[in-house]
PDB file of C-alpha atoms in Angstrom:
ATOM      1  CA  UNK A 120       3.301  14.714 -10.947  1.00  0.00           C
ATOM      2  CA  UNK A 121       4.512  12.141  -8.401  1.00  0.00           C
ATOM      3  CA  UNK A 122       4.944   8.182  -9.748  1.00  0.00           C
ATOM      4  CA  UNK A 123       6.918   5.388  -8.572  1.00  0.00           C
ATOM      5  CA  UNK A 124       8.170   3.126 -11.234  1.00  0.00           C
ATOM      6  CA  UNK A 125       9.330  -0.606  -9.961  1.00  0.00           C
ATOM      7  CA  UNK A 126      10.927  -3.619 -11.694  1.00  0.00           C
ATOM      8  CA  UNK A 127       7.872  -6.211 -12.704  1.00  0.00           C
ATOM      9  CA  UNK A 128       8.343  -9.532 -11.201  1.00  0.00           C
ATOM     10  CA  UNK A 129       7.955 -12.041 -10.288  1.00  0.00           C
ATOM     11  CA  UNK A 130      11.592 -12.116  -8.998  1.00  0.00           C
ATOM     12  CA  UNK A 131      12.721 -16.084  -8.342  1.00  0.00           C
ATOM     13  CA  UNK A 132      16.123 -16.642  -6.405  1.00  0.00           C
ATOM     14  CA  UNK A 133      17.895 -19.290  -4.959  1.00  0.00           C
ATOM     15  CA  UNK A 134      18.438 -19.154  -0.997  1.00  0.00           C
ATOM     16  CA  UNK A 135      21.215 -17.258  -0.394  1.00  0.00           C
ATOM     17  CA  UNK A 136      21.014 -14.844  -3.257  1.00  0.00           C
ATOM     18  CA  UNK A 137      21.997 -11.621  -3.941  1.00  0.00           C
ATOM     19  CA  UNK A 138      19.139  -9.529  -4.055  1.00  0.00           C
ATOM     20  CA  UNK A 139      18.289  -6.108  -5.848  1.00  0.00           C
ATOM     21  CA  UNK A 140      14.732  -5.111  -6.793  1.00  0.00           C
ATOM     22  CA  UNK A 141      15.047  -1.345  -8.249  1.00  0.00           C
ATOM     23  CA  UNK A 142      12.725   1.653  -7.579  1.00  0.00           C
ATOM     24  CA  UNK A 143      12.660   5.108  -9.643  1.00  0.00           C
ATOM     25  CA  UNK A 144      10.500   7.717  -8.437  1.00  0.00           C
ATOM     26  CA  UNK A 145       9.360  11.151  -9.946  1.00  0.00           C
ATOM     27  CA  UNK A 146       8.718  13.707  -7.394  1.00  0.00           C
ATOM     28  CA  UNK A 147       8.504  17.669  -7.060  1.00  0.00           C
ATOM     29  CA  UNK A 148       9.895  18.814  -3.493  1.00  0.00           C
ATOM     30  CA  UNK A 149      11.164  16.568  -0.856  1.00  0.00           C
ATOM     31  CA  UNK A 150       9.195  13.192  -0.660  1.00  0.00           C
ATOM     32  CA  UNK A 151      10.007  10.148   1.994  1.00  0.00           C
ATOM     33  CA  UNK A 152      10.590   6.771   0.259  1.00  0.00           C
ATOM     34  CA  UNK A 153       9.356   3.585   1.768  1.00  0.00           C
ATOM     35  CA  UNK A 154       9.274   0.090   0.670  1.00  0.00           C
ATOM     36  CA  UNK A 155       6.523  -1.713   2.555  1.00  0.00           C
ATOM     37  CA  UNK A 156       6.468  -5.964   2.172  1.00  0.00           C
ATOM     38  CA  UNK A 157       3.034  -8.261   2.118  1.00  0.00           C
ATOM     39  CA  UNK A 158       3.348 -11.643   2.933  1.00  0.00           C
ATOM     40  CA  UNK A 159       0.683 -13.679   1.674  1.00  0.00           C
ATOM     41  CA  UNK A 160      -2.850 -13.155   3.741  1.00  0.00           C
ATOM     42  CA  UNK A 161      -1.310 -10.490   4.988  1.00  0.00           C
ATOM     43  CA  UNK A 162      -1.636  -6.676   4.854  1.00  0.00           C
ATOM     44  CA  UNK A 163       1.358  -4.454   4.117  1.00  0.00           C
ATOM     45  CA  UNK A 164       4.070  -3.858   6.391  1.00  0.00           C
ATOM     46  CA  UNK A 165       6.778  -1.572   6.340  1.00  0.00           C
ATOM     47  CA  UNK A 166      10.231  -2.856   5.496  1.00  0.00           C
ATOM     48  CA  UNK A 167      11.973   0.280   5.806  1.00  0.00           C
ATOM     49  CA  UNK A 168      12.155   4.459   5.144  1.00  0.00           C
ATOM     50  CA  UNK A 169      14.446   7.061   4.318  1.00  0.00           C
ATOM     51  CA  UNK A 170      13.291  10.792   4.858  1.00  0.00           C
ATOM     52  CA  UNK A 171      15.909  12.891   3.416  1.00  0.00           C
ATOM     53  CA  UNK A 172      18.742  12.304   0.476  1.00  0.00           C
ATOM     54  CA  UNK A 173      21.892  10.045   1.185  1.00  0.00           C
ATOM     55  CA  UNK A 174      19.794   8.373   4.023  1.00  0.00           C
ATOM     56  CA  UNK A 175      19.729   4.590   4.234  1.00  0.00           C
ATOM     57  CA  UNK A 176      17.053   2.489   5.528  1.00  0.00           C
ATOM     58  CA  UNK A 177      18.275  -1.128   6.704  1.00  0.00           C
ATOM     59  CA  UNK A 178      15.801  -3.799   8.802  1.00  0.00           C
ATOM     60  CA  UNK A 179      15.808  -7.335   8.454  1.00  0.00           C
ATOM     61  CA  UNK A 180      19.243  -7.458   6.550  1.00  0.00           C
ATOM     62  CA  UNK A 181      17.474  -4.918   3.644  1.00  0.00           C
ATOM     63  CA  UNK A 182      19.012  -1.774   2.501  1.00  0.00           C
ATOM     64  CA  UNK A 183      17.848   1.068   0.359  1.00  0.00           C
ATOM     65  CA  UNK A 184      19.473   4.298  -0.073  1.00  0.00           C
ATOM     66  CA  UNK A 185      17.712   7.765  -1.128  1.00  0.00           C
ATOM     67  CA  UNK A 186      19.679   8.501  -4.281  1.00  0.00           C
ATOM     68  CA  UNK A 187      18.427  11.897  -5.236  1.00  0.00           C
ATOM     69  CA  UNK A 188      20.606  11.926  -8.524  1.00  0.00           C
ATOM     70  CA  UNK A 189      19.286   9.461  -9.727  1.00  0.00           C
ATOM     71  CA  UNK A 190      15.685   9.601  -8.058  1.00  0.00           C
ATOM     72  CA  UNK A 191      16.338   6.166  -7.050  1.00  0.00           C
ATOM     73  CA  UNK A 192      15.549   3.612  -4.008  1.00  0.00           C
ATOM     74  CA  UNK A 193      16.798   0.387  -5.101  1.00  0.00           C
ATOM     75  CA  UNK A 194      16.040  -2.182  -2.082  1.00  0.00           C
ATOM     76  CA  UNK A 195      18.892  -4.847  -1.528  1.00  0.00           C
ATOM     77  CA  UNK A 196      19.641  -7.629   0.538  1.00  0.00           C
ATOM     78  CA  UNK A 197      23.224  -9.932   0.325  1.00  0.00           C
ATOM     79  CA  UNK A 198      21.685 -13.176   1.077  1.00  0.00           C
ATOM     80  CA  UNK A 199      17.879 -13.917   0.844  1.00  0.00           C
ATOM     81  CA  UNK A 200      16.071 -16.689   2.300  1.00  0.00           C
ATOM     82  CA  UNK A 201      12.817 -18.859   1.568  1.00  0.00           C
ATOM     83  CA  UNK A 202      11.026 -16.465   4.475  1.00  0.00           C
ATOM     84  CA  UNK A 203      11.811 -13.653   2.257  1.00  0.00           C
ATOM     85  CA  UNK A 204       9.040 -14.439  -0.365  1.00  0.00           C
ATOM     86  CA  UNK A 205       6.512 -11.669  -0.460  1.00  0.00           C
ATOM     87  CA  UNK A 206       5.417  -8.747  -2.488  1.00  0.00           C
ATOM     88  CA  UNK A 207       7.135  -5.681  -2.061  1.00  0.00           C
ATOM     89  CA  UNK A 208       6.356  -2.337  -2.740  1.00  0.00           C
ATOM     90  CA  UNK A 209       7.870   0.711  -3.194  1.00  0.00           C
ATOM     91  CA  UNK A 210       6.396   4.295  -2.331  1.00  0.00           C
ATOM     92  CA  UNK A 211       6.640   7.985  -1.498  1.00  0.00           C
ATOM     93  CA  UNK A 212       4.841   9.836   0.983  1.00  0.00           C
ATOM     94  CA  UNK A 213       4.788  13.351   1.571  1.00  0.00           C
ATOM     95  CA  UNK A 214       3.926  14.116   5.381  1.00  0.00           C
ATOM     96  CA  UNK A 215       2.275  11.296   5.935  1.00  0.00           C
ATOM     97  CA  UNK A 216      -0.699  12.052   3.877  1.00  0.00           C
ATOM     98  CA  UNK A 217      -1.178  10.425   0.181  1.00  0.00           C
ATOM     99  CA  UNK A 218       1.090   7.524  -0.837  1.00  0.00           C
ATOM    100  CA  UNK A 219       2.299   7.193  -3.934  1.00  0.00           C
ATOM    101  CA  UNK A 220       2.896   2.663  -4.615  1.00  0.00           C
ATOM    102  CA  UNK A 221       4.778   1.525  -7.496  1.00  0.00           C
ATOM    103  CA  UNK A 222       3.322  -1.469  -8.872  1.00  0.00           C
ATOM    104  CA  UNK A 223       4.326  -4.462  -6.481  1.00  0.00           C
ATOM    105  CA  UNK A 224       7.400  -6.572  -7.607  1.00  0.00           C
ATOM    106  CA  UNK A 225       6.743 -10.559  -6.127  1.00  0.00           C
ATOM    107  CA  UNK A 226       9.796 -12.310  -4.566  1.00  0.00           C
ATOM    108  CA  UNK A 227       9.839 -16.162  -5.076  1.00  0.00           C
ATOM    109  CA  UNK A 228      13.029 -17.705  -2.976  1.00  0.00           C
ATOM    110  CA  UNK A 229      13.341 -21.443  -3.961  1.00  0.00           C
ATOM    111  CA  UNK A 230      15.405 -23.623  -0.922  1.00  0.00           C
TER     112      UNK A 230
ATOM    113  CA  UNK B  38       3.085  -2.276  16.323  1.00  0.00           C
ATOM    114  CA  UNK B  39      -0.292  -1.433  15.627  1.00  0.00           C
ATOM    115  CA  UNK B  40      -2.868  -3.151  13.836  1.00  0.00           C
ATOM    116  CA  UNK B  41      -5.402  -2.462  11.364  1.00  0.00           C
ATOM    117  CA  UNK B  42      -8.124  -4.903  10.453  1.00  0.00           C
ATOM    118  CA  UNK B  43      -9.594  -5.411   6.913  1.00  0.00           C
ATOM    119  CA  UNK B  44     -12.719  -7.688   6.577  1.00  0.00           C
ATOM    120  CA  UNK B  45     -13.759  -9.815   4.527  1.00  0.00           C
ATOM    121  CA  UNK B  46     -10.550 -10.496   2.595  1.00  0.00           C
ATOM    122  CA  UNK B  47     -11.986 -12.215  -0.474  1.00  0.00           C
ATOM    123  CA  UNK B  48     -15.795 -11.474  -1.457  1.00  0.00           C
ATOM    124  CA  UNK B  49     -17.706 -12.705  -4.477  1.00  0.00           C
ATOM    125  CA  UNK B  50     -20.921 -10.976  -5.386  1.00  0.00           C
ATOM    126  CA  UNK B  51     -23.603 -10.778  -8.645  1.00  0.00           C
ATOM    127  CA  UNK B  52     -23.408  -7.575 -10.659  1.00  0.00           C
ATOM    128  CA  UNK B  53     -25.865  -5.033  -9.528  1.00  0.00           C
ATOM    129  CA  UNK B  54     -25.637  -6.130  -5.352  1.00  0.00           C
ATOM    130  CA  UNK B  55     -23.473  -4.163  -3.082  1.00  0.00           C
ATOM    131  CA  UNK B  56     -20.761  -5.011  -0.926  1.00  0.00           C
ATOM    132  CA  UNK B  57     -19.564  -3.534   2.317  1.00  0.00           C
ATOM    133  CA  UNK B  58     -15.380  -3.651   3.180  1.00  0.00           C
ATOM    134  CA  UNK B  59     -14.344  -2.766   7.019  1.00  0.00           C
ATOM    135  CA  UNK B  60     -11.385  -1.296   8.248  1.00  0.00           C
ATOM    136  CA  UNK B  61     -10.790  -1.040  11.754  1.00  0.00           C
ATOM    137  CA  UNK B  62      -8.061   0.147  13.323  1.00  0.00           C
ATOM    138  CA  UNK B  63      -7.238  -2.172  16.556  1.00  0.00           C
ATOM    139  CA  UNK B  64      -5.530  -0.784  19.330  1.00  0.00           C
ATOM    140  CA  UNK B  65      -5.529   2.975  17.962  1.00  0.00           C
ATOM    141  CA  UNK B  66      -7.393   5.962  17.252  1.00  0.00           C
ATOM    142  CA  UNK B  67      -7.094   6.560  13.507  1.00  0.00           C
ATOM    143  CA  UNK B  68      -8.869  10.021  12.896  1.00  0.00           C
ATOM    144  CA  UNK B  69      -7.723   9.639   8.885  1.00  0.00           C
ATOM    145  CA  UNK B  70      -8.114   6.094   6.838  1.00  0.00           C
ATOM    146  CA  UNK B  71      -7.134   5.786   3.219  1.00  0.00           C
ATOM    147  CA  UNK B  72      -8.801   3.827   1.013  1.00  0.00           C
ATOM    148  CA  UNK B  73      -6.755   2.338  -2.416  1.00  0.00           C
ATOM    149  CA  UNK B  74      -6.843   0.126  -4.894  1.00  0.00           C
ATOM    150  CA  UNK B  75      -5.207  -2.232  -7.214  1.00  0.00           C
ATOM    151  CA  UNK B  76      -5.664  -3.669 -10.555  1.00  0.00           C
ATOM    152  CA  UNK B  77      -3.610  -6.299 -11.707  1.00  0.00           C
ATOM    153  CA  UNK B  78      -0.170  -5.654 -12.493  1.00  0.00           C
ATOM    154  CA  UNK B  79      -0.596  -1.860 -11.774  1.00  0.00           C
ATOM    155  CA  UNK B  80       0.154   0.375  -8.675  1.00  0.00           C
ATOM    156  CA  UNK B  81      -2.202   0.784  -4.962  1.00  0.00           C
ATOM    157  CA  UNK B  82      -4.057   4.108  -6.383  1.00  0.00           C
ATOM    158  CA  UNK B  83      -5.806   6.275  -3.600  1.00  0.00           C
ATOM    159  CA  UNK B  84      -9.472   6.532  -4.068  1.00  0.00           C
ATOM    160  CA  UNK B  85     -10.392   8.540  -0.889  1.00  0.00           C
ATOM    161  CA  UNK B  86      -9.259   9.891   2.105  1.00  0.00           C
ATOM    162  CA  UNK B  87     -11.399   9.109   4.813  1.00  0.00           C
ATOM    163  CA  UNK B  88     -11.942  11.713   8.003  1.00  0.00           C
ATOM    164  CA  UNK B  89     -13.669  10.687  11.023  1.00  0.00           C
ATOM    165  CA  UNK B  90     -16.909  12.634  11.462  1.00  0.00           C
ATOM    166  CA  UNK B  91     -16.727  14.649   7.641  1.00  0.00           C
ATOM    167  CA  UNK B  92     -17.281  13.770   4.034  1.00  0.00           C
ATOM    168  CA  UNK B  93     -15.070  11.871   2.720  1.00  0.00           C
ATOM    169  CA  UNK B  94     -12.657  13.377   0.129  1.00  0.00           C
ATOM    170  CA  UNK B  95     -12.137  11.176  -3.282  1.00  0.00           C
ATOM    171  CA  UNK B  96      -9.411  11.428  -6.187  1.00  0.00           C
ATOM    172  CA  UNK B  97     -10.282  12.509  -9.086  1.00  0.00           C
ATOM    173  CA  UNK B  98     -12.029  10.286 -11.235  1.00  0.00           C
ATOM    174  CA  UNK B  99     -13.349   7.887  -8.319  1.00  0.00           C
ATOM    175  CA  UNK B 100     -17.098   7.791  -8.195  1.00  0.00           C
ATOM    176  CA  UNK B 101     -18.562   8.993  -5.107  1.00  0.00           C
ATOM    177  CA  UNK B 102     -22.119   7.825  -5.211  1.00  0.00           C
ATOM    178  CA  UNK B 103     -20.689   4.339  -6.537  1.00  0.00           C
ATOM    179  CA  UNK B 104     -17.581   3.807  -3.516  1.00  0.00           C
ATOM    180  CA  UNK B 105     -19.516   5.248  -0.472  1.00  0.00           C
ATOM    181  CA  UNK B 106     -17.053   5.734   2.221  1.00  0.00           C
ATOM    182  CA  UNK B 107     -18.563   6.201   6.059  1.00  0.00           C
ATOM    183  CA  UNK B 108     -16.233   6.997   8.564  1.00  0.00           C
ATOM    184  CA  UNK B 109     -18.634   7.495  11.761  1.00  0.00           C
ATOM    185  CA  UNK B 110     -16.134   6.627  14.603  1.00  0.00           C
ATOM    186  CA  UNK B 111     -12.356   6.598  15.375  1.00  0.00           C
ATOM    187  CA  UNK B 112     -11.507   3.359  14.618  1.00  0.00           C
ATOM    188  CA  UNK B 113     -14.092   2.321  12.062  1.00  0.00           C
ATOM    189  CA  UNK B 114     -13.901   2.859   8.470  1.00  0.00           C
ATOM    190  CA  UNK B 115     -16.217   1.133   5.789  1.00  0.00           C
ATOM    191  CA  UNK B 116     -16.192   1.616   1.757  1.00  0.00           C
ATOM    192  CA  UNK B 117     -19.355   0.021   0.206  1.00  0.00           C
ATOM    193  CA  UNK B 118     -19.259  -0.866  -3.485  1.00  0.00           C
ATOM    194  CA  UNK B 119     -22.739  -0.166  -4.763  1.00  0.00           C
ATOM    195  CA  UNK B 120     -24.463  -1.721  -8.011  1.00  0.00           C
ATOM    196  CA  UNK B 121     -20.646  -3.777  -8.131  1.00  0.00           C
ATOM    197  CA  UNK B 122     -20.368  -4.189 -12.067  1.00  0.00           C
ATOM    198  CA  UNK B 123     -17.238  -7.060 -13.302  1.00  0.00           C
ATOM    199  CA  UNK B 124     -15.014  -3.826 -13.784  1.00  0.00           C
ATOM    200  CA  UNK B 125     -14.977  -2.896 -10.003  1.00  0.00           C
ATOM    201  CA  UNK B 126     -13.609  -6.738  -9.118  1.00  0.00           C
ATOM    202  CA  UNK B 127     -10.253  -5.540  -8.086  1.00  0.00           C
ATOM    203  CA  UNK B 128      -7.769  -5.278  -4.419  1.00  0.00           C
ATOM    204  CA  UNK B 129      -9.074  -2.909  -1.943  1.00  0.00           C
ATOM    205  CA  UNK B 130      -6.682  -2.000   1.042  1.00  0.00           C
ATOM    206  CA  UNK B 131      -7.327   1.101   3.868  1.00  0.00           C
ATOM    207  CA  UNK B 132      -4.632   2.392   5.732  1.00  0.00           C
ATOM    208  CA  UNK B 133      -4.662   4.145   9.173  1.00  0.00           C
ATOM    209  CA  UNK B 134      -2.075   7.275  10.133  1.00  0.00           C
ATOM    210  CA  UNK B 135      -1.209   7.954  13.648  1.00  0.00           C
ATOM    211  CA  UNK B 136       0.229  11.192  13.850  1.00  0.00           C
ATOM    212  CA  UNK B 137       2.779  13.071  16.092  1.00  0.00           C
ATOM    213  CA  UNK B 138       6.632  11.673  16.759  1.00  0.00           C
ATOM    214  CA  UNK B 139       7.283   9.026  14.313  1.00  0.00           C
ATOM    215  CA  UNK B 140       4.226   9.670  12.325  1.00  0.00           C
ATOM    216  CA  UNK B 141       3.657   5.885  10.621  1.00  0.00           C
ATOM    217  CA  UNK B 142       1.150   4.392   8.203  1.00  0.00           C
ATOM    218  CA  UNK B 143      -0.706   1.293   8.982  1.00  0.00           C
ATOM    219  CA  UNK B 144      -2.535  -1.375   6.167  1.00  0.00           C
ATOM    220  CA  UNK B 145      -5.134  -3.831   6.054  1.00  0.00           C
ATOM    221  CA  UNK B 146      -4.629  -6.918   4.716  1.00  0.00           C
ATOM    222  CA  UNK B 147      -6.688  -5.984   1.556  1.00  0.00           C
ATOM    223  CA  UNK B 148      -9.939  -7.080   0.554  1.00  0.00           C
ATOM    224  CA  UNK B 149     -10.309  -8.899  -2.996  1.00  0.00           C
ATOM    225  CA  UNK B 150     -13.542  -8.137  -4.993  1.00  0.00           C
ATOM    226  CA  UNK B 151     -14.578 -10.143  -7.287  1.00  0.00           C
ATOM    227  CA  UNK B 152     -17.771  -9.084  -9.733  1.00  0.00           C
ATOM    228  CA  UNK B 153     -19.502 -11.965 -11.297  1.00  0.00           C
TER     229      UNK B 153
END
């Protein structure tokens, strides 16, 4: 079947961190991986996709690569600030129809 | 980008009442709304798919006579909790597809239940 497994959190940084919150997925065929952020009161938005392997998704200084390999998605960002403090979620989606969430990691960034 | 609206956001009921969640989708015509949900700690799991006009279609294991789901126009979704026991006080969030070039998924803000 399909899952998404993601690191627990909470996650706390300093500003200016190094980030890396890591996403494994089990899939049959060719899913899309997303990882969608909610900022408190807020519903979820997405951060950024990749459709196909070796793609990279990048917005807002975030990265994530489609690792196939290693059924991975690992979302990173070089320097994080307070603003960045949110939920994230990772997930796979196959044509747009049922998504597939991992569990939510929280980001705390501390000034 | 577009919007989809959730309401209420936070509800408390008795055991035994109902409870009605909206999702409307704001400035598009969403002909397919998803309803999930999400214990603590644990992944969004997809109760239902929602299609304008039709039955909704649930996932296996989600009661259908307790999580009605109407969908009677294009941007207007609801999911009513009926006899709400302590064990349904959980997140509910819809999403909205639009389809075609860019196909994208739109959330609500979530809606959290709490059974008392």
């Amino acid at each position: 079947g399909n899952s998404v497994t993601q690191m627990e959190g909470p996650v706390t940084l300093s500003e200016e961190a190094f980030l890396t919150i890591n996403c494994t997925y089990t899939a049959t065929g060719y899913p899309s991986l997303f990882w969608y952020v909610q900022y408190p009161g807020e519903g979820l938005q997405l951060l950024l996709k990749a459709t196909k392997a070796d793609d990279k998704g990048s917005n807002k200084g975030f990265e994530a690569t489609y690792r196939k390999e290693t059924t991975s998605f690992h979302l990173e960002k070089g320097s994080v600030q307070v603003s960045d403090s949110a939920v994230y979620f990772c997930a796979l989606n196959y044509n747009f129809n049922k998504f597939y969430f991992g569990s939510g990691t929280k980001l705390n960034v501390k000034p | 980008g577009a919007v989809v609206s959730q309401h209420p956001s936070r509800v408390i009921c008795k055991s035994g009442t109902s409870v009605k969640i909206e999702c409307r989708s704001l400035d598009f015509q969403a002909t397919t709304m998803f309803w999930y949900r999400q214990f603590p700690k644990q992944s969004l799991m997809l109760m239902a798919t929602s299609n304008e006009g039709s039955k909704a279609t649930y996932e296996q294991g989600v009661e259908k006579d307790k999580f009605l789901i109407n969908h009677a126009s294009l941007t207007l979704s609801t999911l009513t909790v009926t006899s709400a026991h302590p064990e349904d006080s959980s997140f509910y969030i819809c999403s909205a597809i639009i389809q075609g070039a860019g196909t994208e998924a739109f959330f609500g803000q979530g809606t959290r239940l709490t059974v008392v």
